[in-house]
mmCIF file of C-alpha atoms in Angstrom:
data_model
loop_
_atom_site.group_PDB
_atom_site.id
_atom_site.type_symbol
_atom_site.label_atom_id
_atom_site.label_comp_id
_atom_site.label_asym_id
_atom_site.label_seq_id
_atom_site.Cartn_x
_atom_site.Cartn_y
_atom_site.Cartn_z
ATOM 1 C CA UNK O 743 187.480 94.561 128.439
ATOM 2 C CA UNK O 744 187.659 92.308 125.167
ATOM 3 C CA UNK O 745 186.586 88.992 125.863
ATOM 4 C CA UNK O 746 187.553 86.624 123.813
ATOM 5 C CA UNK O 747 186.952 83.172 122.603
ATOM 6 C CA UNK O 748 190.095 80.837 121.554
ATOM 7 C CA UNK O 749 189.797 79.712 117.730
ATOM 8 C CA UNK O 750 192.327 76.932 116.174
ATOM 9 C CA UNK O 751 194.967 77.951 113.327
ATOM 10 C CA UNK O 752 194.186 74.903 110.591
ATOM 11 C CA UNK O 753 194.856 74.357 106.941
ATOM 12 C CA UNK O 754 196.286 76.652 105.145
ATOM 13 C CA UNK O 755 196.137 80.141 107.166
ATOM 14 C CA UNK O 756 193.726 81.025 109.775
ATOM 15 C CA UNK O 757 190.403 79.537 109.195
ATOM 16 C CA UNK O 758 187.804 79.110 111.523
ATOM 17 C CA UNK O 759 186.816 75.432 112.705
ATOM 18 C CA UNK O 760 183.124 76.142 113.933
ATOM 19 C CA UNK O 761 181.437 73.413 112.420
ATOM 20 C CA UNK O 762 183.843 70.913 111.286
ATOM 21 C CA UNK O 763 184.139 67.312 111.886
ATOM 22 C CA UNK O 764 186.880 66.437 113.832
ATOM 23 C CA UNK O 765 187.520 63.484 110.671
ATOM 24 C CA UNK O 766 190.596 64.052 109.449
ATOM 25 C CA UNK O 767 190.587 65.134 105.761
ATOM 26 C CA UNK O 768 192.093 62.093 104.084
ATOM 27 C CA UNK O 769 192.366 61.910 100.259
ATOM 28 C CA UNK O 770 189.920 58.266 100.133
ATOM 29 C CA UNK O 771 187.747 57.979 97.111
ATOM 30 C CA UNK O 772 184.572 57.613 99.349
ATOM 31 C CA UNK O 773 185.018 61.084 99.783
ATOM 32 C CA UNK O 774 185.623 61.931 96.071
ATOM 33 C CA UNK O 775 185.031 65.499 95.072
ATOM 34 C CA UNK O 776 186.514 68.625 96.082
ATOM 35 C CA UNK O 777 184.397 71.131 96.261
ATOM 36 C CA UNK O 778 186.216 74.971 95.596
ATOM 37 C CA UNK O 779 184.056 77.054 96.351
ATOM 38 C CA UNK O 780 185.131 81.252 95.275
ATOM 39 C CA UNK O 781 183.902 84.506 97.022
ATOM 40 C CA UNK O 782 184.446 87.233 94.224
ATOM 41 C CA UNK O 783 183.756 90.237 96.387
ATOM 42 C CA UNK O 784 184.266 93.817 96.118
ATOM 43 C CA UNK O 785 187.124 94.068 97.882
ATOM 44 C CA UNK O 786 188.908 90.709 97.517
ATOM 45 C CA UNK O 787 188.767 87.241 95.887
ATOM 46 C CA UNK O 788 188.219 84.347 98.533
ATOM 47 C CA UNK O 789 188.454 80.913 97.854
ATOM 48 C CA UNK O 790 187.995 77.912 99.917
ATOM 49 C CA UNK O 791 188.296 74.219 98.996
ATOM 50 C CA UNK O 792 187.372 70.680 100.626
ATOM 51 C CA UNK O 793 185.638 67.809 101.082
ATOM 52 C CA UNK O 794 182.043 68.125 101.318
ATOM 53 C CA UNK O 795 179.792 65.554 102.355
ATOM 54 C CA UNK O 796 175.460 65.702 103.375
ATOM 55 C CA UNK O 797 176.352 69.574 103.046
ATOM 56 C CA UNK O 798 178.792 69.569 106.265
ATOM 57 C CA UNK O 799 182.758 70.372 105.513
ATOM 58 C CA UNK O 800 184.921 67.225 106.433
ATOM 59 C CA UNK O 801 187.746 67.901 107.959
ATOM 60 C CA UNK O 802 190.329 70.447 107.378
ATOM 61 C CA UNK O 803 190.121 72.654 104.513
ATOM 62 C CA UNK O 804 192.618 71.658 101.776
ATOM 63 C CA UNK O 805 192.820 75.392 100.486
ATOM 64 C CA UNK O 806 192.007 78.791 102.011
ATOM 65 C CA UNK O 807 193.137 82.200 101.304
ATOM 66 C CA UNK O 808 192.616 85.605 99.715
ATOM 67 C CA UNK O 809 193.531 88.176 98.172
ATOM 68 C CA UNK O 810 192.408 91.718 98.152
ATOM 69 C CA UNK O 811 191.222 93.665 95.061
ATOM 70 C CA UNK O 812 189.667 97.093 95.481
ATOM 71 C CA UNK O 813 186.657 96.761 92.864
ATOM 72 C CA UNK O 814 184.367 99.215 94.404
ATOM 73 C CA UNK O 815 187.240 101.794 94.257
ATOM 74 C CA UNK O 816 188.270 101.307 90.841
ATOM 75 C CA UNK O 817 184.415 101.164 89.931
ATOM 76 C CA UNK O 818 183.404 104.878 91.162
ATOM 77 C CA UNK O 819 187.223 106.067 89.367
ATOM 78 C CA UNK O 820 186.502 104.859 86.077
ATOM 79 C CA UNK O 821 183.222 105.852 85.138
ATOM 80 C CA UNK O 822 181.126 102.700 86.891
ATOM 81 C CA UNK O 823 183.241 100.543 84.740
ATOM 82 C CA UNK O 824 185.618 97.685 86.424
ATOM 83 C CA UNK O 825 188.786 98.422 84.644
ATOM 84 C CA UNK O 826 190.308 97.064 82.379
ATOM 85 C CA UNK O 827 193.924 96.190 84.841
ATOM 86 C CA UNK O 828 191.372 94.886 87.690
ATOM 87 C CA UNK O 829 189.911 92.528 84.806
ATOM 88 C CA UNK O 830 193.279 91.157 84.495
ATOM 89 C CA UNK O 831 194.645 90.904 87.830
ATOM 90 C CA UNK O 832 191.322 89.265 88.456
ATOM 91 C CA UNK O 833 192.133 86.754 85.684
ATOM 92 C CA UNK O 834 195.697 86.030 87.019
ATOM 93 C CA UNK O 835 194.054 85.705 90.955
ATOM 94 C CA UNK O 836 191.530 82.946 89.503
ATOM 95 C CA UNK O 837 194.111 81.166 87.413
ATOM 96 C CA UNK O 838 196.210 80.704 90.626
ATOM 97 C CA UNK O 839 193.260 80.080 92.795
ATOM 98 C CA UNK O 840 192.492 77.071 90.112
ATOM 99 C CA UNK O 841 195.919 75.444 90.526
ATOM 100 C CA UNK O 842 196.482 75.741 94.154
ATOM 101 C CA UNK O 843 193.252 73.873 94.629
ATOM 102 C CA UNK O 844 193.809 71.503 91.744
ATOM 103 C CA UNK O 845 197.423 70.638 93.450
ATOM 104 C CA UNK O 846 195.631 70.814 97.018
ATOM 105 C CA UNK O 847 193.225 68.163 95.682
ATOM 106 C CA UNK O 848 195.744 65.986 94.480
ATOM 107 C CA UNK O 849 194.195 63.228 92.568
ATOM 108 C CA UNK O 850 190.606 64.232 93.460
ATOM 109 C CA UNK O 851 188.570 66.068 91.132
ATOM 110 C CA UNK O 852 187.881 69.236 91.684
ATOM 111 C CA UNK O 853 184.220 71.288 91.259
ATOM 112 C CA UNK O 854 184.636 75.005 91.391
ATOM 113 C CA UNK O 855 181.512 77.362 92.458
ATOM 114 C CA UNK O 856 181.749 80.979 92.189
ATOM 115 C CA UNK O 857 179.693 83.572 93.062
ATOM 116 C CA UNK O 858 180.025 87.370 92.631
ATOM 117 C CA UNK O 859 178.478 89.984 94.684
ATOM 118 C CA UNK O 860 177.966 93.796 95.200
ATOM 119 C CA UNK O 861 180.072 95.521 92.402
ATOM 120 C CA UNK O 862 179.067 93.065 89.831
ATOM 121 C CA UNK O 863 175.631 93.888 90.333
ATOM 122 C CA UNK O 864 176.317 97.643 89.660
ATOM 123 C CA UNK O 865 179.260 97.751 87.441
ATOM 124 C CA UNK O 866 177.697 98.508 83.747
ATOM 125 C CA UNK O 867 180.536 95.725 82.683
ATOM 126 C CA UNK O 868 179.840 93.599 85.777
ATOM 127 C CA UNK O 869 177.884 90.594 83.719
ATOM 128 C CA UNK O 870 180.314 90.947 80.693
ATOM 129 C CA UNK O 871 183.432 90.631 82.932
ATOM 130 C CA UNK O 872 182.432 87.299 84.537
ATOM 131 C CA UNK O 873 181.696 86.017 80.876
ATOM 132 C CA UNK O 874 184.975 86.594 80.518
ATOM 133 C CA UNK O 875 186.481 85.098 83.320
ATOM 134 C CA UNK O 876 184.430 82.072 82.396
ATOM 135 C CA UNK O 877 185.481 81.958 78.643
ATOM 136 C CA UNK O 878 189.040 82.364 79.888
ATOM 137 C CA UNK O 879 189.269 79.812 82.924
ATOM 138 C CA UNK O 880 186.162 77.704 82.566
ATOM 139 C CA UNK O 881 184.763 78.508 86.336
ATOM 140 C CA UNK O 882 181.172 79.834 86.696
ATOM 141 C CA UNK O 883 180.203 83.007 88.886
ATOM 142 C CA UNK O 884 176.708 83.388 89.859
ATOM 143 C CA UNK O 885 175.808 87.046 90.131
ATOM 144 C CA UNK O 886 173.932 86.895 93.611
ATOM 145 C CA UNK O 887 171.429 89.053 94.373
ATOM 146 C CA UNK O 888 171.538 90.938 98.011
ATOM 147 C CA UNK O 889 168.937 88.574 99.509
ATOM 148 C CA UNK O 890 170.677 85.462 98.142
ATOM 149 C CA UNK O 891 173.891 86.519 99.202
ATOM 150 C CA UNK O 892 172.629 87.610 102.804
ATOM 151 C CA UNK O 893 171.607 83.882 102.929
ATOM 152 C CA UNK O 894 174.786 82.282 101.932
ATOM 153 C CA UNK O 895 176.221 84.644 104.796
ATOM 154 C CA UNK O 896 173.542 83.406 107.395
ATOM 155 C CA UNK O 897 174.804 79.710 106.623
ATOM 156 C CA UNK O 898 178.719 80.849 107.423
ATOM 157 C CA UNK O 899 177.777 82.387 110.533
ATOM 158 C CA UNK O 900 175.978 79.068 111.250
ATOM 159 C CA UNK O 901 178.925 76.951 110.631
ATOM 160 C CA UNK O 902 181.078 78.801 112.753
ATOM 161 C CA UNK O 903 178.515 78.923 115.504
ATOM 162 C CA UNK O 904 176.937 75.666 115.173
ATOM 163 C CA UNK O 905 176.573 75.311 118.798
ATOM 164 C CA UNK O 906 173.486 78.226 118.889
ATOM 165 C CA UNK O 907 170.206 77.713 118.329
ATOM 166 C CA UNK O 908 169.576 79.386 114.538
ATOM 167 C CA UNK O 909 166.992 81.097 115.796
ATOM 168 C CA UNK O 910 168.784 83.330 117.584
ATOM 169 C CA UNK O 911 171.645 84.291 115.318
ATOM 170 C CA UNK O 912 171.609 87.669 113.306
ATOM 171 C CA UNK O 913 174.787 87.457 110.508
ATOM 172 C CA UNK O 914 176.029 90.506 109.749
ATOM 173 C CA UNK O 915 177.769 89.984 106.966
ATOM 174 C CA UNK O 916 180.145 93.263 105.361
ATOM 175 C CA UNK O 917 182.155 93.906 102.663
ATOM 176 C CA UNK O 918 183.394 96.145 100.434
ATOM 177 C CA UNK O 919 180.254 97.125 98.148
ATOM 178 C CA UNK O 920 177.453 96.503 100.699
ATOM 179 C CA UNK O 921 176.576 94.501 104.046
ATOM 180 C CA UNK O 922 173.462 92.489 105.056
ATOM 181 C CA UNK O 923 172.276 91.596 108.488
ATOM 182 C CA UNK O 924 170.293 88.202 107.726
ATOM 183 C CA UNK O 925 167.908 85.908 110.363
ATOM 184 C CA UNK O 926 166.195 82.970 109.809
ATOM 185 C CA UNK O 927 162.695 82.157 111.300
ATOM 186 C CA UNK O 928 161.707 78.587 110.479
ATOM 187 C CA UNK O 929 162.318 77.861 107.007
ATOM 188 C CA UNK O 930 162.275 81.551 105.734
ATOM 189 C CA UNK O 931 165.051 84.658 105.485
ATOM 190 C CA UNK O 932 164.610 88.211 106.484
ATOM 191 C CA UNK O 933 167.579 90.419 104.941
ATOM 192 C CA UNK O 934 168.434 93.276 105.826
ATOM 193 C CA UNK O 935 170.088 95.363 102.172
ATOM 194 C CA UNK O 936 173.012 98.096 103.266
ATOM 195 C CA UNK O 937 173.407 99.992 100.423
ATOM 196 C CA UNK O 938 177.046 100.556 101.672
ATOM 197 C CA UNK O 939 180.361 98.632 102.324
ATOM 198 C CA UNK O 940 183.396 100.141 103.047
ATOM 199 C CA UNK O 941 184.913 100.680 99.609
ATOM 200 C CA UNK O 942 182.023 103.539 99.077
ATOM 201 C CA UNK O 943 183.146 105.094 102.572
ATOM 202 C CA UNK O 944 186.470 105.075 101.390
ATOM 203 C CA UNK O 945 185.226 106.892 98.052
ATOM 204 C CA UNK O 946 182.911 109.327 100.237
ATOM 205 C CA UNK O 947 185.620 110.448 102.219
ATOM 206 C CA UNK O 948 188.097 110.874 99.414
ATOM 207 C CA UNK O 949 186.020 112.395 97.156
ATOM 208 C CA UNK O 950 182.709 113.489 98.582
ATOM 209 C CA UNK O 951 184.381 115.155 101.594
ATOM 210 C CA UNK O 952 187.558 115.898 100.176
ATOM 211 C CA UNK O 953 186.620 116.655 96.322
ATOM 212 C CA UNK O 954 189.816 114.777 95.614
ATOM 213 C CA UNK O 955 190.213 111.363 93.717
ATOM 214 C CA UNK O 956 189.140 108.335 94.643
ATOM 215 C CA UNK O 957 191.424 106.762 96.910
ATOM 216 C CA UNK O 958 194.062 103.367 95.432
ATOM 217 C CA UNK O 959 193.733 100.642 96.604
ATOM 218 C CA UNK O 960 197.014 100.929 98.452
ATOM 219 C CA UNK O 961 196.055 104.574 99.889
ATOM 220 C CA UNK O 962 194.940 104.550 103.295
ATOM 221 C CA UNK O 963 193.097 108.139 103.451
ATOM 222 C CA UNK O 964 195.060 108.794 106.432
ATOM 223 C CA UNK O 965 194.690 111.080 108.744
ATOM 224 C CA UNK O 966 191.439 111.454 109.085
ATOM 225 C CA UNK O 967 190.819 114.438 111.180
ATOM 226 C CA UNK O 968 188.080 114.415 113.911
ATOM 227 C CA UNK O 969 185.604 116.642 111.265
ATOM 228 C CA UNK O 970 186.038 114.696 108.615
ATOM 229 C CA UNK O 971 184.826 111.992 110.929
ATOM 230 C CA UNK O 972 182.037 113.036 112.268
ATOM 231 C CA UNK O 973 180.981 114.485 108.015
ATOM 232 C CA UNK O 974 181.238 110.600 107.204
ATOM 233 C CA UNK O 975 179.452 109.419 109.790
ATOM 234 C CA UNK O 976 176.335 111.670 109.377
ATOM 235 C CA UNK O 977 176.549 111.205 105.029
ATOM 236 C CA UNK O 978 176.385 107.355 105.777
ATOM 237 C CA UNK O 979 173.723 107.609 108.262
ATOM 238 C CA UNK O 980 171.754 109.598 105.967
ATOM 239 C CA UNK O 981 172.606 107.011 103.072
ATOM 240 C CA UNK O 982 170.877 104.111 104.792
ATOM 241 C CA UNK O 983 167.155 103.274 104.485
ATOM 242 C CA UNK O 984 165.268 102.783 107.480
ATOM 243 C CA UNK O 985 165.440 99.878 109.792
ATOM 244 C CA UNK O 986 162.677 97.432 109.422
ATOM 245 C CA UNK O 987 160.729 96.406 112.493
ATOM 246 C CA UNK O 988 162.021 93.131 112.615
ATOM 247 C CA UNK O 989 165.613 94.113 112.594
ATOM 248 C CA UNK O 990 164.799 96.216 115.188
ATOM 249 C CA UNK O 991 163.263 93.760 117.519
ATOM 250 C CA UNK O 992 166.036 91.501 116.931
ATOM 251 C CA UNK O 993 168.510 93.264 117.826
ATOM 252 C CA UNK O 994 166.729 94.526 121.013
ATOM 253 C CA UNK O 995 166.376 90.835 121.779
ATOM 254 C CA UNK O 996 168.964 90.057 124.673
ATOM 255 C CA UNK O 997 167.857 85.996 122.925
ATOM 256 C CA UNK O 998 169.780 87.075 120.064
ATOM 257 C CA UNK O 999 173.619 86.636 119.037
ATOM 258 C CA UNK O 1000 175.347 89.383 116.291
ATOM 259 C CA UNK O 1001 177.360 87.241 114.595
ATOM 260 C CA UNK O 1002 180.158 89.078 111.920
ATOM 261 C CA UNK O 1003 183.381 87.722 110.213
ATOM 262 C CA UNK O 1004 185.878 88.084 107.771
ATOM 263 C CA UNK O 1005 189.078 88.127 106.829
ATOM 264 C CA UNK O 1006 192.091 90.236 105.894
ATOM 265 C CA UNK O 1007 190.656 94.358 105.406
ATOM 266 C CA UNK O 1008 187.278 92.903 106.881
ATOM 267 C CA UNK O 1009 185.903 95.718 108.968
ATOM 268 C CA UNK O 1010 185.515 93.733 111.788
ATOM 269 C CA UNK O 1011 188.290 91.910 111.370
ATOM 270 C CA UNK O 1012 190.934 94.839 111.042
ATOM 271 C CA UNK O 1013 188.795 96.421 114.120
ATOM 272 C CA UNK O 1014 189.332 93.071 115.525
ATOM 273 C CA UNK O 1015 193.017 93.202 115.311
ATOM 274 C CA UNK O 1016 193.148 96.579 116.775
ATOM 275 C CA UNK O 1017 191.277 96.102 120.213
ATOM 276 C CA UNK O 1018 193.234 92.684 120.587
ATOM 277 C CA UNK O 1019 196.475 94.599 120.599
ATOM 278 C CA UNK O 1020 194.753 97.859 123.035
ATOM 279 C CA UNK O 1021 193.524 95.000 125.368
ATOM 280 C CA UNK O 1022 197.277 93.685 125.192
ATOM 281 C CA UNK O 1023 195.966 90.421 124.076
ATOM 282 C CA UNK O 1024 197.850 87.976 122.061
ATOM 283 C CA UNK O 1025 197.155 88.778 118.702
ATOM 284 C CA UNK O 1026 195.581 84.863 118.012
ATOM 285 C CA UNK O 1027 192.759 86.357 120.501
ATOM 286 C CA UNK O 1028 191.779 88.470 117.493
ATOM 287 C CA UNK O 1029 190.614 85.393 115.510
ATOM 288 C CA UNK O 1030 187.366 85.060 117.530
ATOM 289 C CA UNK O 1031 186.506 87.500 119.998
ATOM 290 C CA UNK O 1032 183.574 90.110 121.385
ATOM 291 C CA UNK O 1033 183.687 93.540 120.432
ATOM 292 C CA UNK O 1034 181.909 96.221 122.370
ATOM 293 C CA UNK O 1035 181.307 99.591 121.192
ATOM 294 C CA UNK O 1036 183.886 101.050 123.544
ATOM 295 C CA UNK O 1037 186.384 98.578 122.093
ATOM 296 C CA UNK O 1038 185.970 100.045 118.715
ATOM 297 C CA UNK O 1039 185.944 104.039 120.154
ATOM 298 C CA UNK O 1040 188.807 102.867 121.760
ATOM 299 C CA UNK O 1041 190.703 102.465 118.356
ATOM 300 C CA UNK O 1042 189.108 105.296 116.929
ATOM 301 C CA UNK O 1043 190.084 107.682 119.724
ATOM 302 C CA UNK O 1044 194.035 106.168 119.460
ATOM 303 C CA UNK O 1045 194.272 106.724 115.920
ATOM 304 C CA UNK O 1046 192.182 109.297 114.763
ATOM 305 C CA UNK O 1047 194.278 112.218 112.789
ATOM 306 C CA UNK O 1048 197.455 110.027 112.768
ATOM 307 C CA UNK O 1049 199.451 109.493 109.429
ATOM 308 C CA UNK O 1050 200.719 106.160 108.585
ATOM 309 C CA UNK O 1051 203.811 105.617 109.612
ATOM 310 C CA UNK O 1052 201.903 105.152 113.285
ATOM 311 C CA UNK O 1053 199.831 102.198 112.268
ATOM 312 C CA UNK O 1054 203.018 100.774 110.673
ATOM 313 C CA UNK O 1055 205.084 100.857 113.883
ATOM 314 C CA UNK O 1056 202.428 99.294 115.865
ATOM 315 C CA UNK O 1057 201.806 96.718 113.131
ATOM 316 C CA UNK O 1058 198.114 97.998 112.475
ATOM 317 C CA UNK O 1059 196.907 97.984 109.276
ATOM 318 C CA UNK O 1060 196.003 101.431 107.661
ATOM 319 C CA UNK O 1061 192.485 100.757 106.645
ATOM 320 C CA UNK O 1062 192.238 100.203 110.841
ATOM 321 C CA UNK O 1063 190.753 103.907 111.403
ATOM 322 C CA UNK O 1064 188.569 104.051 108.505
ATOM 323 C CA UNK O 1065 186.725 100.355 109.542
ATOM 324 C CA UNK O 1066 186.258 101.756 113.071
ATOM 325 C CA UNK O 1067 184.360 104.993 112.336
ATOM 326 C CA UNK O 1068 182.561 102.860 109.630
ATOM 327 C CA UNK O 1069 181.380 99.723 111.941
ATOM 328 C CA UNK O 1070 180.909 102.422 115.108
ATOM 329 C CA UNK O 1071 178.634 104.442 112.867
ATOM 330 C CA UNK O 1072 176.357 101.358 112.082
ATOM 331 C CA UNK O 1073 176.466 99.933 115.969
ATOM 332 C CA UNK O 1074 175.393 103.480 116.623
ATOM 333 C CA UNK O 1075 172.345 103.511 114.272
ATOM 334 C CA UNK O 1076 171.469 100.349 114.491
ATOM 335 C CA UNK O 1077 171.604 100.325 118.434
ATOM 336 C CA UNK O 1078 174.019 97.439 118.759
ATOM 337 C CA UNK O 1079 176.087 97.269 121.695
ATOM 338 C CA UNK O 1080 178.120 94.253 121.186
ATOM 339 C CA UNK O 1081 178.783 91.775 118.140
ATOM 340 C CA UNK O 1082 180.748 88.150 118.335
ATOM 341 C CA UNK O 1083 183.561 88.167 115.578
ATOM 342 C CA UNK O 1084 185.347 84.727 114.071
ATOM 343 C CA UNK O 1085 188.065 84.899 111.547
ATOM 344 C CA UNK O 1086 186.424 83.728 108.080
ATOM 345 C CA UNK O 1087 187.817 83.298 104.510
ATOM 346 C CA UNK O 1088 184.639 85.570 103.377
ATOM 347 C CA UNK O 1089 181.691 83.366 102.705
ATOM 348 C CA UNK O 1090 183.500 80.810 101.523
ATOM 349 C CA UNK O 1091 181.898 78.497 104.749
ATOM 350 C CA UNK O 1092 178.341 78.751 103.824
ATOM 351 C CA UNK O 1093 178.849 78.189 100.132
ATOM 352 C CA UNK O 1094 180.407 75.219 100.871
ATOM 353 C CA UNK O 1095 176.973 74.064 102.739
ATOM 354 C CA UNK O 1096 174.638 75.548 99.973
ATOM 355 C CA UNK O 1097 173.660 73.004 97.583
ATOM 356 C CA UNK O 1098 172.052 75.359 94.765
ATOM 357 C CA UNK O 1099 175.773 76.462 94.152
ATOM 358 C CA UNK O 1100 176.986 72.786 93.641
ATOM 359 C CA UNK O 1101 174.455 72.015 90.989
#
């Protein structure tokens, strides 16, 4: 059975509160800047904007959202280039990103903080793009490396969990280029580099499996029949490197606590989603909840080989299927039999709470 945990609805759409002071967010000049900080992933731009103060968020977020953008898709279909459309619909997603938080902010100024992850690093016009989006709207990206970027991930699983010891926490952080499973011991990192996120499973299936083109953003894949399952889940297993020691004795460890999150075609939060609804849960359950690996076969086994007009009746979204067989492949592999979700506008938490992005 999903067990869940109950999560508040704040600000502006569902954000997690783990680690927020219960201060309410008034616009007072002792609290002066707004920090906006933007998540320009693979698979979406995130943006998230309040008051900051001694690197903790005070009270509600004035701004969060996002908005999904298929970059690792339109990467592998023109020629490891980001194209020139996804350059501009990026351009018009920043520009009203900039005034929502501006008008959020009201008379407060506002300091932006980007940071760009997985398909900027391997785009061959990744670095040029961002120069651009600079030029054009005056916000700075950071190109984060996999390391830096599993840290800023281990900081949002610790605001949303501040409650556990940090110690004990293992974020699992996965998007839409790669995924990193980050701990902390004392004052140093061990990260964990996936080489895959579920925009290249999307491209494997359509086009490695298949020998078809690489699937639109707004193409599902569907139905996925039970070979073509079981061919993706053996090509990503064989596409990850070995699991370090460490990792593995952390996750053995019954001390430790899997912590994921995400937002909108999140694996775990579409996954999410779809074992609230099989549990006959409330679908605000799905906000912050366990997930076993029989909750996710569960979804697989309802909707595998089903076309789309079945997820749209039951109000599932069709990347559901897709983000099962990819996050049961990697609880498989990685021997992890349960993993605590919360609802998350990307990263957006922990760059909020990392000063070397507010410098």
């Amino acid at each position: 059975m999903v067990s869940c945990l109950i999560i508040l609805l704040v600000g502006m759409g569902f954000v997690p509160t783990g680690g927020f002071s219960a201060e309410k967010a008034l616009p007072t000049h002792r609290q002066g800047i707004v920090h906006a900080a933007i998540d320009f992933g693979s698979g979406a731009v995130k943006i998230q904007a309040a008051f900051v103060e001694g690197g903790r968020v005070i009270g509600r977020p004035l701004l969060a959202k996002y908005v999904s953008l298929s970059l690792t898709e339109d990467v592998a279909a023109h020629g490891g280039r980001i194209s020139e459309e996804m350059q501009r619909r990026a351009v018009e997603i920043l520009q009203g990103f900039k005034d929502e938080a501006k008008e959020a902010a009201g008379a407060h100024e506002v300091q932006f903080s980007g940071i760009a992850t997985a398909v900027f690093r391997k785009a061959e016009n990744g670095g040029a793009a961002l120069d651009n989006f600079e030029r054009l709207l005056g916000i700075r990206f950071q190109t984060l490396t996999q390391e830096e970027e599993g840290k800023v991930g281990f900081l949002t699983a610790q605001t949303l969990y501040p409650e556990v010891v940090e110690g004990r926490i293992l974020a699992w952080d996965s998007g839409n280029g790669s995924f990193q499973m980050t701990a902390k011991d004392g004052s140093s990192y061990q990260v964990f580099q996936g080489p895959l996120g579920h925009g290249n499973v999307r491209v494997m299936l359509s086009r490695d499996i298949r020998g078809g083109e690489v699937l639109r953003s707004g193409e599902s894949g569907n139905p996925v029949s039970v070979d073509e399952r079981r061919e993706l889940a053996e090509r990503l297993v064989q596409s990850l490197p070995p699991l370090p020691v460490w990792l593995q004795d952390k996750i053995a460890s019954k001390e430790t606590m899997i912590v994921t999150f995400g937002d909108g075609e999140s694996i775990f939060a579409l996954v999410a989603k779809a074992a609230a609804l099989l549990a006959e849960s409330d679908e605000s359950v799905a906000q912050s909840m366990l997930i076993t690996q029989e909750d996710v076969q569960r979804v697989i086994d309802l909707y595998i080989g089903r076309n789309d007009d079945l997820f749209d009746s039951e109000g599932v979204h069709r990347k559901t299927l897709l983000s099962a067989v990819h996050l049961m492949t990697l609880m498989k592999h990685c021997k992890i039999s349960v993993i605590h979700y919360s609802q998350s506008i990307g990263s957006t938490l922990g760059m909020l709470r990392a000063p070397s992005l507010w410098n």
